[in-house]
Amino acid sequence: MRCGKARQWLSLDLDDQLPHDRVIALEHHLDACSECRAYRDDLVTGHRILKATESQLSDSFEWRLRLRLNRTLEEAARLAPAPWLEPSGRIAGWWRHFGVAGAVGLAAVLTVALFAWPGGEIPLPLAGDSRTESDFEYLVPVASGEQNSGRVTGLIPSDRRSLSRHADRSAGWQRPVTGDGTGRTGTSGQFLSGWSGRSVSDLQTINALRIQNERLDTMVRHYQRQLQTFKAQLDTAGEDHLDLERAQ
Amino acid sequence: MNLSRDNQYDAKDRLSGVGLQALRDEDLIVKVQEGDRRAFDEIVARYKGRLYSFILRMVKDPTTADELTQETLIRVFIHAEKYREIARFSTWIFTIATNLVRNTMRKRSRRPRLLSLNPAPEENEAIIDPPDPTADPSRGIEGEELGDLIAQATSKIPEKYRIPFLLREVEELTYEEIQQVTGLKLGTVRSRINRARNKFRQLIKPMLKNESLLADLERLEARAQQDRDQE
């Protein structure tokens, strides 16, 4: 066996990586080669020196580590949103934004419809109006009095989308038709009950609740941050050193 | 019994502390995953010295080594949930440390160097020359001085050989673990360790002839053994 191969095997033998048959061959070589024996002794001494000269850390290492860890955790807690405010995924986030935008849009349309409408009434056809029934398709008949007589006794809005059409046609319309054709006002009674002041107050209540909810969310986040600060202080300085004044 | 809160905490601390010392590293990290900070303290106690020693031999600068040791342990705490018991904990922690060391050394190598007008000897040819004990026979090589000489010698081993070499010689990781830490093939790990050993031997060869150094080495080993017995 050549010395080069023997030294390669020596390194493996020191780490118990050499197969048994090769260990025997290596031992035979070492018995005969003093240079390779010296080489092995040097490797062993080198290992001993490396183990004996391991460097020592300063005594302050642990508390410095603890301080740094607390700072890292505090920073992470400050940056992370509250779990219940975090969307569960990209789609959820998209839907949340869509929902908010839709709600705001709907609220705006309702506000315009309720407060900016001329006279606060939905225009209805007058008695003796020359326009045909198709012009009033957004209105559906309400049965009252004589059944199946073919006479229209009252009208209600067919759906909310036609509000814009109402706006276009509002000019010149004064009073809705009534069952007896007398031209009596149609503002009271069945067909306008959906636009009562009650709905407006409901919307206002919802809006107030939403504002209150946002305020509470903000407060919760504030207290969460405060809690993290207290925990960090408690870990580092102990109970007596909590900086309550600063936190407040 | 009416214990104050501090006393209760201490009693609990002592009880859990006794339990934690008997646990394996892999069990400790499971406890860290469950949010047990005392288990993390135990991991720190077990690994801080080993990590620092390994990192210092890689980066040569004590301040950077201290910084990287802290960073490694913080990453262990923060990413504890990523550990799975498919590998030994020591493999995982030294993988983190090795990656940090590599990044640091890469950043360092990108920094522009100042060129000296005096030609320096080729790094690979430089041999570590210990102080001559015959000049002052009363003075042997102190432990610290020996450490510096060895650090100097270690730093002259090329980085690609030094990492597997130190992981084997100092941290005593198995070849398979070194393979996992470094991402090298097993055959490459074997050959790199062999080459690094050969290189290291060449570098410390003058020291090995120094009788006082060998005596000093024996003294250091005896002291280390004493420390272990006391623990």
Short mmCIF file of N, CA and C in Angstrom, two decimals, chain A residues 1-152:
data_model
loop_
_atom_site.label_atom_id
_atom_site.label_comp_id
_atom_site.label_asym_id
_atom_site.label_seq_id
_atom_site.Cartn_x
_atom_site.Cartn_y
_atom_site.Cartn_z
N MET A 1 0.84 -1.20 0.00
CA MET A 1 0.00 0.00 0.00
C MET A 1 0.88 1.26 0.00
N ARG A 2 0.49 2.24 -0.81
CA ARG A 2 1.23 3.49 -0.84
C ARG A 2 0.87 4.36 0.36
N CYS A 3 1.82 5.23 0.72
CA CYS A 3 1.59 6.10 1.89
C CYS A 3 0.40 7.05 1.65
N GLY A 4 0.25 7.54 0.40
CA GLY A 4 -0.86 8.46 0.07
C GLY A 4 -2.21 7.83 0.39
N LYS A 5 -2.38 6.58 -0.06
CA LYS A 5 -3.63 5.86 0.20
C LYS A 5 -3.80 5.59 1.70
N ALA A 6 -2.69 5.21 2.33
CA ALA A 6 -2.75 4.91 3.78
C ALA A 6 -3.18 6.14 4.57
N ARG A 7 -2.71 7.33 4.18
CA ARG A 7 -3.07 8.56 4.92
C ARG A 7 -4.53 8.94 4.70
N GLN A 8 -4.99 8.64 3.49
CA GLN A 8 -6.43 8.86 3.20
C GLN A 8 -7.28 7.97 4.12
N TRP A 9 -6.85 6.72 4.21
CA TRP A 9 -7.58 5.77 5.06
C TRP A 9 -7.43 6.11 6.54
N LEU A 10 -6.30 6.69 6.90
CA LEU A 10 -6.08 7.06 8.31
C LEU A 10 -7.14 8.04 8.79
N SER A 11 -7.41 9.03 7.93
CA SER A 11 -8.42 10.05 8.28
C SER A 11 -9.78 9.39 8.51
N LEU A 12 -10.11 8.43 7.61
CA LEU A 12 -11.39 7.74 7.77
C LEU A 12 -11.38 6.85 9.01
N ASP A 13 -10.25 6.23 9.27
CA ASP A 13 -10.14 5.34 10.43
C ASP A 13 -10.33 6.11 11.75
N LEU A 14 -9.80 7.33 11.78
CA LEU A 14 -9.97 8.16 13.00
C LEU A 14 -11.44 8.42 13.28
N ASP A 15 -12.24 8.45 12.22
CA ASP A 15 -13.68 8.71 12.39
C ASP A 15 -14.52 7.44 12.31
N ASP A 16 -13.88 6.30 12.43
CA ASP A 16 -14.58 5.00 12.38
C ASP A 16 -15.38 4.83 11.09
N GLN A 17 -14.82 5.30 10.01
CA GLN A 17 -15.52 5.21 8.72
C GLN A 17 -14.89 4.17 7.79
N LEU A 18 -13.86 3.49 8.28
CA LEU A 18 -13.14 2.56 7.42
C LEU A 18 -13.65 1.13 7.63
N PRO A 19 -13.95 0.42 6.53
CA PRO A 19 -14.42 -0.97 6.67
C PRO A 19 -13.34 -1.84 7.34
N HIS A 20 -13.78 -2.89 7.97
CA HIS A 20 -12.90 -3.72 8.81
C HIS A 20 -11.70 -4.29 8.04
N ASP A 21 -11.95 -4.77 6.81
CA ASP A 21 -10.84 -5.38 6.05
C ASP A 21 -9.76 -4.33 5.74
N ARG A 22 -10.17 -3.10 5.51
CA ARG A 22 -9.21 -2.04 5.22
C ARG A 22 -8.46 -1.61 6.49
N VAL A 23 -9.15 -1.69 7.61
CA VAL A 23 -8.49 -1.35 8.89
C VAL A 23 -7.29 -2.29 9.09
N ILE A 24 -7.51 -3.57 8.79
CA ILE A 24 -6.43 -4.56 8.96
C ILE A 24 -5.27 -4.25 8.01
N ALA A 25 -5.61 -3.93 6.77
CA ALA A 25 -4.57 -3.60 5.79
C ALA A 25 -3.80 -2.35 6.22
N LEU A 26 -4.52 -1.39 6.76
CA LEU A 26 -3.88 -0.15 7.22
C LEU A 26 -2.92 -0.43 8.38
N GLU A 27 -3.36 -1.26 9.29
CA GLU A 27 -2.51 -1.59 10.45
C GLU A 27 -1.21 -2.26 10.00
N HIS A 28 -1.33 -3.12 9.01
CA HIS A 28 -0.12 -3.76 8.46
C HIS A 28 0.85 -2.71 7.92
N HIS A 29 0.27 -1.71 7.21
CA HIS A 29 1.11 -0.65 6.63
C HIS A 29 1.77 0.18 7.75
N LEU A 30 0.99 0.51 8.76
CA LEU A 30 1.51 1.36 9.85
C LEU A 30 2.64 0.64 10.62
N ASP A 31 2.49 -0.67 10.74
CA ASP A 31 3.56 -1.44 11.43
C ASP A 31 4.89 -1.29 10.71
N ALA A 32 4.79 -1.14 9.39
CA ALA A 32 6.02 -1.10 8.59
C ALA A 32 6.48 0.32 8.29
N CYS A 33 5.60 1.36 8.41
CA CYS A 33 5.93 2.73 7.96
C CYS A 33 5.92 3.71 9.14
N SER A 34 7.11 4.15 9.54
CA SER A 34 7.20 5.07 10.70
C SER A 34 6.66 6.45 10.33
N GLU A 35 6.79 6.86 9.06
CA GLU A 35 6.31 8.20 8.65
C GLU A 35 4.78 8.29 8.77
N CYS A 36 4.12 7.24 8.36
CA CYS A 36 2.66 7.24 8.46
C CYS A 36 2.20 7.15 9.92
N ARG A 37 3.00 6.49 10.76
CA ARG A 37 2.68 6.46 12.20
C ARG A 37 2.79 7.87 12.77
N ALA A 38 3.86 8.59 12.38
CA ALA A 38 4.04 9.97 12.84
C ALA A 38 2.89 10.85 12.34
N TYR A 39 2.48 10.58 11.09
CA TYR A 39 1.36 11.34 10.50
C TYR A 39 0.09 11.14 11.34
N ARG A 40 -0.15 9.88 11.71
CA ARG A 40 -1.34 9.58 12.53
C ARG A 40 -1.25 10.30 13.87
N ASP A 41 -0.06 10.29 14.49
CA ASP A 41 0.10 10.95 15.79
C ASP A 41 -0.15 12.46 15.67
N ASP A 42 0.31 13.03 14.56
CA ASP A 42 0.09 14.48 14.34
C ASP A 42 -1.40 14.79 14.23
N LEU A 43 -2.12 13.93 13.51
CA LEU A 43 -3.57 14.16 13.36
C LEU A 43 -4.26 14.10 14.72
N VAL A 44 -3.86 13.13 15.51
CA VAL A 44 -4.47 12.98 16.84
C VAL A 44 -4.14 14.20 17.71
N THR A 45 -2.89 14.65 17.67
CA THR A 45 -2.51 15.82 18.48
C THR A 45 -3.24 17.07 17.98
N GLY A 46 -3.35 17.20 16.68
CA GLY A 46 -4.08 18.34 16.10
C GLY A 46 -5.51 18.38 16.62
N HIS A 47 -6.15 17.23 16.65
CA HIS A 47 -7.53 17.14 17.16
C HIS A 47 -7.58 17.55 18.63
N ARG A 48 -6.59 17.08 19.41
CA ARG A 48 -6.56 17.43 20.84
C ARG A 48 -6.40 18.93 21.04
N ILE A 49 -5.51 19.53 20.24
CA ILE A 49 -5.28 20.98 20.36
C ILE A 49 -6.57 21.75 20.04
N LEU A 50 -7.24 21.33 18.97
CA LEU A 50 -8.48 22.03 18.58
C LEU A 50 -9.53 21.96 19.70
N LYS A 51 -9.63 20.80 20.31
CA LYS A 51 -10.63 20.63 21.37
C LYS A 51 -10.24 21.42 22.63
N ALA A 52 -8.92 21.50 22.87
CA ALA A 52 -8.47 22.15 24.11
C ALA A 52 -8.51 23.67 24.02
N THR A 53 -8.53 24.20 22.82
CA THR A 53 -8.46 25.66 22.69
C THR A 53 -9.80 26.26 22.25
N GLU A 54 -10.88 25.64 22.67
CA GLU A 54 -12.19 26.19 22.34
C GLU A 54 -12.37 27.52 23.05
N SER A 55 -12.90 28.50 22.34
CA SER A 55 -13.03 29.85 22.90
C SER A 55 -14.23 29.93 23.84
N GLN A 56 -14.11 30.83 24.80
CA GLN A 56 -15.18 31.02 25.78
C GLN A 56 -15.94 32.31 25.48
N LEU A 57 -17.25 32.25 25.70
CA LEU A 57 -18.07 33.44 25.53
C LEU A 57 -18.02 34.31 26.78
N SER A 58 -18.33 35.58 26.61
CA SER A 58 -18.35 36.47 27.79
C SER A 58 -19.57 36.13 28.66
N ASP A 59 -19.48 36.49 29.94
CA ASP A 59 -20.56 36.16 30.88
C ASP A 59 -21.87 36.86 30.53
N SER A 60 -21.74 38.00 29.87
CA SER A 60 -22.96 38.78 29.60
C SER A 60 -23.74 38.24 28.40
N PHE A 61 -23.24 37.19 27.78
CA PHE A 61 -23.85 36.71 26.53
C PHE A 61 -25.34 36.41 26.70
N GLU A 62 -25.67 35.69 27.78
CA GLU A 62 -27.05 35.22 27.91
C GLU A 62 -28.04 36.35 28.08
N TRP A 63 -27.70 37.33 28.94
CA TRP A 63 -28.68 38.41 29.11
C TRP A 63 -28.75 39.31 27.88
N ARG A 64 -27.65 39.43 27.16
CA ARG A 64 -27.70 40.20 25.91
C ARG A 64 -28.59 39.50 24.89
N LEU A 65 -28.47 38.18 24.87
CA LEU A 65 -29.31 37.39 23.96
C LEU A 65 -30.79 37.56 24.31
N ARG A 66 -31.06 37.48 25.62
CA ARG A 66 -32.44 37.60 26.09
C ARG A 66 -33.04 38.95 25.70
N LEU A 67 -32.24 39.98 25.89
CA LEU A 67 -32.68 41.34 25.55
C LEU A 67 -32.98 41.45 24.06
N ARG A 68 -32.07 40.90 23.27
CA ARG A 68 -32.23 40.99 21.81
C ARG A 68 -33.45 40.19 21.36
N LEU A 69 -33.65 39.04 21.99
CA LEU A 69 -34.80 38.21 21.64
C LEU A 69 -36.10 38.94 21.96
N ASN A 70 -36.14 39.57 23.15
CA ASN A 70 -37.36 40.30 23.53
C ASN A 70 -37.64 41.44 22.57
N ARG A 71 -36.58 42.12 22.17
CA ARG A 71 -36.76 43.23 21.22
C ARG A 71 -37.28 42.70 19.89
N THR A 72 -36.74 41.58 19.46
CA THR A 72 -37.18 40.99 18.18
C THR A 72 -38.66 40.61 18.25
N LEU A 73 -39.04 39.98 19.37
CA LEU A 73 -40.43 39.55 19.52
C LEU A 73 -41.37 40.74 19.59
N GLU A 74 -40.92 41.78 20.32
CA GLU A 74 -41.74 42.98 20.46
C GLU A 74 -41.97 43.62 19.10
N GLU A 75 -40.90 43.68 18.32
CA GLU A 75 -40.99 44.27 16.99
C GLU A 75 -41.92 43.46 16.11
N ALA A 76 -41.80 42.14 16.19
CA ALA A 76 -42.65 41.26 15.38
C ALA A 76 -44.11 41.43 15.76
N ALA A 77 -44.37 41.56 17.08
CA ALA A 77 -45.76 41.72 17.54
C ALA A 77 -46.33 43.06 17.07
N ARG A 78 -45.47 44.07 17.02
CA ARG A 78 -45.94 45.39 16.60
C ARG A 78 -46.32 45.37 15.11
N LEU A 79 -45.59 44.62 14.34
CA LEU A 79 -45.82 44.61 12.89
C LEU A 79 -46.97 43.69 12.48
N ALA A 80 -47.21 42.65 13.30
CA ALA A 80 -48.23 41.66 12.91
C ALA A 80 -49.63 42.20 13.17
N PRO A 81 -50.58 42.03 12.23
CA PRO A 81 -51.96 42.46 12.50
C PRO A 81 -52.63 41.48 13.45
N ALA A 82 -53.70 41.94 14.11
CA ALA A 82 -54.44 41.05 15.01
C ALA A 82 -55.00 39.88 14.20
N PRO A 83 -54.97 38.66 14.76
CA PRO A 83 -55.36 37.48 13.97
C PRO A 83 -56.75 37.57 13.39
N TRP A 84 -57.70 38.15 14.15
CA TRP A 84 -59.06 38.18 13.64
C TRP A 84 -59.25 39.25 12.56
N LEU A 85 -58.26 40.13 12.40
CA LEU A 85 -58.35 41.13 11.33
C LEU A 85 -57.64 40.66 10.07
N GLU A 86 -56.88 39.59 10.23
CA GLU A 86 -56.10 39.10 9.09
C GLU A 86 -56.98 38.26 8.19
N PRO A 87 -57.03 38.53 6.88
CA PRO A 87 -57.85 37.68 6.00
C PRO A 87 -57.26 36.29 5.91
N SER A 88 -58.14 35.29 5.77
CA SER A 88 -57.66 33.90 5.75
C SER A 88 -56.92 33.57 4.47
N GLY A 89 -57.10 34.36 3.43
CA GLY A 89 -56.40 34.07 2.19
C GLY A 89 -56.57 35.22 1.22
N ARG A 90 -56.02 35.07 0.02
CA ARG A 90 -56.07 36.15 -0.95
C ARG A 90 -57.52 36.41 -1.39
N ILE A 91 -58.26 35.32 -1.59
CA ILE A 91 -59.64 35.46 -2.06
C ILE A 91 -60.48 36.16 -0.99
N ALA A 92 -60.28 35.73 0.27
CA ALA A 92 -61.03 36.32 1.37
C ALA A 92 -60.77 37.82 1.41
N GLY A 93 -59.53 38.21 1.22
CA GLY A 93 -59.14 39.61 1.24
C GLY A 93 -59.83 40.38 0.11
N TRP A 94 -59.85 39.74 -1.06
CA TRP A 94 -60.48 40.37 -2.21
C TRP A 94 -61.96 40.58 -1.96
N TRP A 95 -62.63 39.56 -1.41
CA TRP A 95 -64.05 39.66 -1.14
C TRP A 95 -64.36 40.69 -0.07
N ARG A 96 -63.43 40.80 0.88
CA ARG A 96 -63.64 41.79 1.94
C ARG A 96 -63.66 43.20 1.33
N HIS A 97 -62.68 43.47 0.46
CA HIS A 97 -62.61 44.79 -0.18
C HIS A 97 -63.84 45.02 -1.05
N PHE A 98 -64.23 43.96 -1.78
CA PHE A 98 -65.39 44.06 -2.65
C PHE A 98 -66.64 44.38 -1.83
N GLY A 99 -66.79 43.68 -0.71
CA GLY A 99 -67.95 43.86 0.17
C GLY A 99 -68.02 45.27 0.71
N VAL A 100 -66.89 45.78 1.15
CA VAL A 100 -66.84 47.14 1.72
C VAL A 100 -67.20 48.16 0.65
N ALA A 101 -66.61 47.98 -0.55
CA ALA A 101 -66.88 48.92 -1.65
C ALA A 101 -68.36 48.87 -2.02
N GLY A 102 -68.92 47.67 -2.08
CA GLY A 102 -70.33 47.50 -2.43
C GLY A 102 -71.23 48.16 -1.40
N ALA A 103 -70.92 47.97 -0.12
CA ALA A 103 -71.74 48.54 0.95
C ALA A 103 -71.70 50.06 0.90
N VAL A 104 -70.52 50.61 0.66
CA VAL A 104 -70.39 52.08 0.60
C VAL A 104 -71.19 52.61 -0.60
N GLY A 105 -71.06 51.92 -1.73
CA GLY A 105 -71.78 52.34 -2.93
C GLY A 105 -73.29 52.30 -2.72
N LEU A 106 -73.77 51.23 -2.13
CA LEU A 106 -75.20 51.08 -1.87
C LEU A 106 -75.70 52.16 -0.92
N ALA A 107 -74.91 52.42 0.11
CA ALA A 107 -75.28 53.46 1.08
C ALA A 107 -75.38 54.81 0.39
N ALA A 108 -74.45 55.08 -0.52
CA ALA A 108 -74.45 56.36 -1.23
C ALA A 108 -75.69 56.50 -2.10
N VAL A 109 -76.03 55.41 -2.82
CA VAL A 109 -77.21 55.44 -3.71
C VAL A 109 -78.47 55.65 -2.90
N LEU A 110 -78.56 54.94 -1.77
CA LEU A 110 -79.75 55.08 -0.92
C LEU A 110 -79.86 56.49 -0.37
N THR A 111 -78.74 57.06 0.03
CA THR A 111 -78.75 58.41 0.59
C THR A 111 -79.26 59.40 -0.46
N VAL A 112 -78.74 59.26 -1.68
CA VAL A 112 -79.16 60.16 -2.77
C VAL A 112 -80.65 59.98 -3.02
N ALA A 113 -81.08 58.71 -3.06
CA ALA A 113 -82.49 58.42 -3.36
C ALA A 113 -83.42 58.99 -2.30
N LEU A 114 -82.99 58.94 -1.06
CA LEU A 114 -83.89 59.35 0.02
C LEU A 114 -83.91 60.86 0.25
N PHE A 115 -82.76 61.49 0.10
CA PHE A 115 -82.69 62.90 0.48
C PHE A 115 -82.64 63.85 -0.71
N ALA A 116 -82.19 63.38 -1.85
CA ALA A 116 -82.04 64.31 -2.98
C ALA A 116 -83.20 64.21 -3.97
N TRP A 117 -84.13 63.35 -3.70
CA TRP A 117 -85.26 63.17 -4.64
C TRP A 117 -86.19 64.40 -4.57
N PRO A 118 -86.63 64.94 -5.70
CA PRO A 118 -87.50 66.14 -5.65
C PRO A 118 -88.83 65.81 -4.97
N GLY A 119 -89.13 66.50 -3.90
CA GLY A 119 -90.38 66.30 -3.19
C GLY A 119 -90.39 65.05 -2.35
N GLY A 120 -89.37 64.29 -2.40
CA GLY A 120 -89.28 63.10 -1.56
C GLY A 120 -90.23 62.00 -2.00
N GLU A 121 -90.80 62.09 -3.17
CA GLU A 121 -91.76 61.08 -3.61
C GLU A 121 -91.30 60.41 -4.90
N ILE A 122 -91.77 59.21 -5.11
CA ILE A 122 -91.50 58.53 -6.36
C ILE A 122 -92.59 58.91 -7.36
N PRO A 123 -92.22 59.37 -8.57
CA PRO A 123 -93.26 59.84 -9.51
C PRO A 123 -94.16 58.71 -10.01
N LEU A 124 -95.36 58.99 -10.02
CA LEU A 124 -96.34 58.00 -10.49
C LEU A 124 -97.21 58.65 -11.56
N PRO A 125 -97.82 57.86 -12.44
CA PRO A 125 -98.65 58.45 -13.50
C PRO A 125 -99.90 59.16 -12.96
N LEU A 126 -100.25 60.24 -13.59
CA LEU A 126 -101.42 61.00 -13.18
C LEU A 126 -102.65 60.52 -13.94
N ALA A 127 -103.78 60.85 -13.40
CA ALA A 127 -105.02 60.51 -14.10
C ALA A 127 -105.09 61.30 -15.40
N GLY A 128 -105.44 60.65 -16.48
CA GLY A 128 -105.56 61.32 -17.76
C GLY A 128 -104.25 61.47 -18.49
N ASP A 129 -103.19 60.85 -17.95
CA ASP A 129 -101.87 60.91 -18.61
C ASP A 129 -101.95 60.17 -19.93
N SER A 130 -101.40 60.74 -20.97
CA SER A 130 -101.53 60.14 -22.29
C SER A 130 -100.54 59.01 -22.54
N ARG A 131 -99.52 58.84 -21.70
CA ARG A 131 -98.51 57.82 -21.95
C ARG A 131 -99.04 56.41 -21.71
N THR A 132 -98.44 55.46 -22.39
CA THR A 132 -98.96 54.09 -22.34
C THR A 132 -98.42 53.36 -21.10
N GLU A 133 -98.94 52.15 -20.88
CA GLU A 133 -98.56 51.35 -19.70
C GLU A 133 -97.09 50.98 -19.70
N SER A 134 -96.52 50.77 -20.95
CA SER A 134 -95.11 50.37 -21.02
C SER A 134 -94.17 51.45 -20.47
N ASP A 135 -94.64 52.69 -20.50
CA ASP A 135 -93.80 53.76 -19.93
C ASP A 135 -93.68 53.64 -18.42
N PHE A 136 -94.61 52.88 -17.84
CA PHE A 136 -94.59 52.73 -16.37
C PHE A 136 -94.30 51.29 -15.96
N GLU A 137 -93.46 50.64 -16.74
CA GLU A 137 -93.20 49.22 -16.46
C GLU A 137 -92.48 49.01 -15.12
N TYR A 138 -91.85 50.05 -14.63
CA TYR A 138 -91.18 49.92 -13.34
C TYR A 138 -92.17 49.89 -12.19
N LEU A 139 -93.43 50.10 -12.50
CA LEU A 139 -94.45 50.03 -11.46
C LEU A 139 -95.29 48.78 -11.66
N VAL A 140 -95.65 48.12 -10.57
CA VAL A 140 -96.49 46.92 -10.70
C VAL A 140 -97.84 47.21 -10.03
N PRO A 141 -98.91 46.63 -10.59
CA PRO A 141 -100.25 46.93 -10.02
C PRO A 141 -100.45 46.32 -8.64
N VAL A 142 -101.19 47.01 -7.82
CA VAL A 142 -101.56 46.48 -6.51
C VAL A 142 -103.07 46.28 -6.51
N ALA A 143 -103.49 45.06 -6.24
CA ALA A 143 -104.93 44.78 -6.27
C ALA A 143 -105.61 45.33 -5.03
N SER A 144 -106.66 46.01 -5.22
CA SER A 144 -107.50 46.43 -4.09
C SER A 144 -108.91 46.66 -4.64
N GLY A 145 -109.90 46.62 -3.78
CA GLY A 145 -111.28 46.86 -4.23
C GLY A 145 -111.76 45.76 -5.16
N GLU A 146 -112.18 46.09 -6.33
CA GLU A 146 -112.76 45.12 -7.26
C GLU A 146 -111.67 44.24 -7.87
N GLN A 147 -111.81 42.96 -7.66
CA GLN A 147 -110.86 42.01 -8.22
C GLN A 147 -111.14 41.81 -9.71
N ASN A 148 -110.04 41.64 -10.52
CA ASN A 148 -110.10 41.31 -11.95
C ASN A 148 -110.92 42.31 -12.78
N SER A 149 -111.03 43.53 -12.31
CA SER A 149 -111.80 44.50 -13.07
C SER A 149 -110.99 45.13 -14.18
N GLY A 150 -109.69 44.90 -14.17
CA GLY A 150 -108.83 45.51 -15.19
C GLY A 150 -108.41 46.91 -14.83
N ARG A 151 -108.90 47.46 -13.78
CA ARG A 151 -108.52 48.81 -13.38
C ARG A 151 -107.34 48.77 -12.41
N VAL A 152 -106.47 49.69 -12.63
CA VAL A 152 -105.32 49.78 -11.72
C VAL A 152 -105.70 50.63 -10.53
#
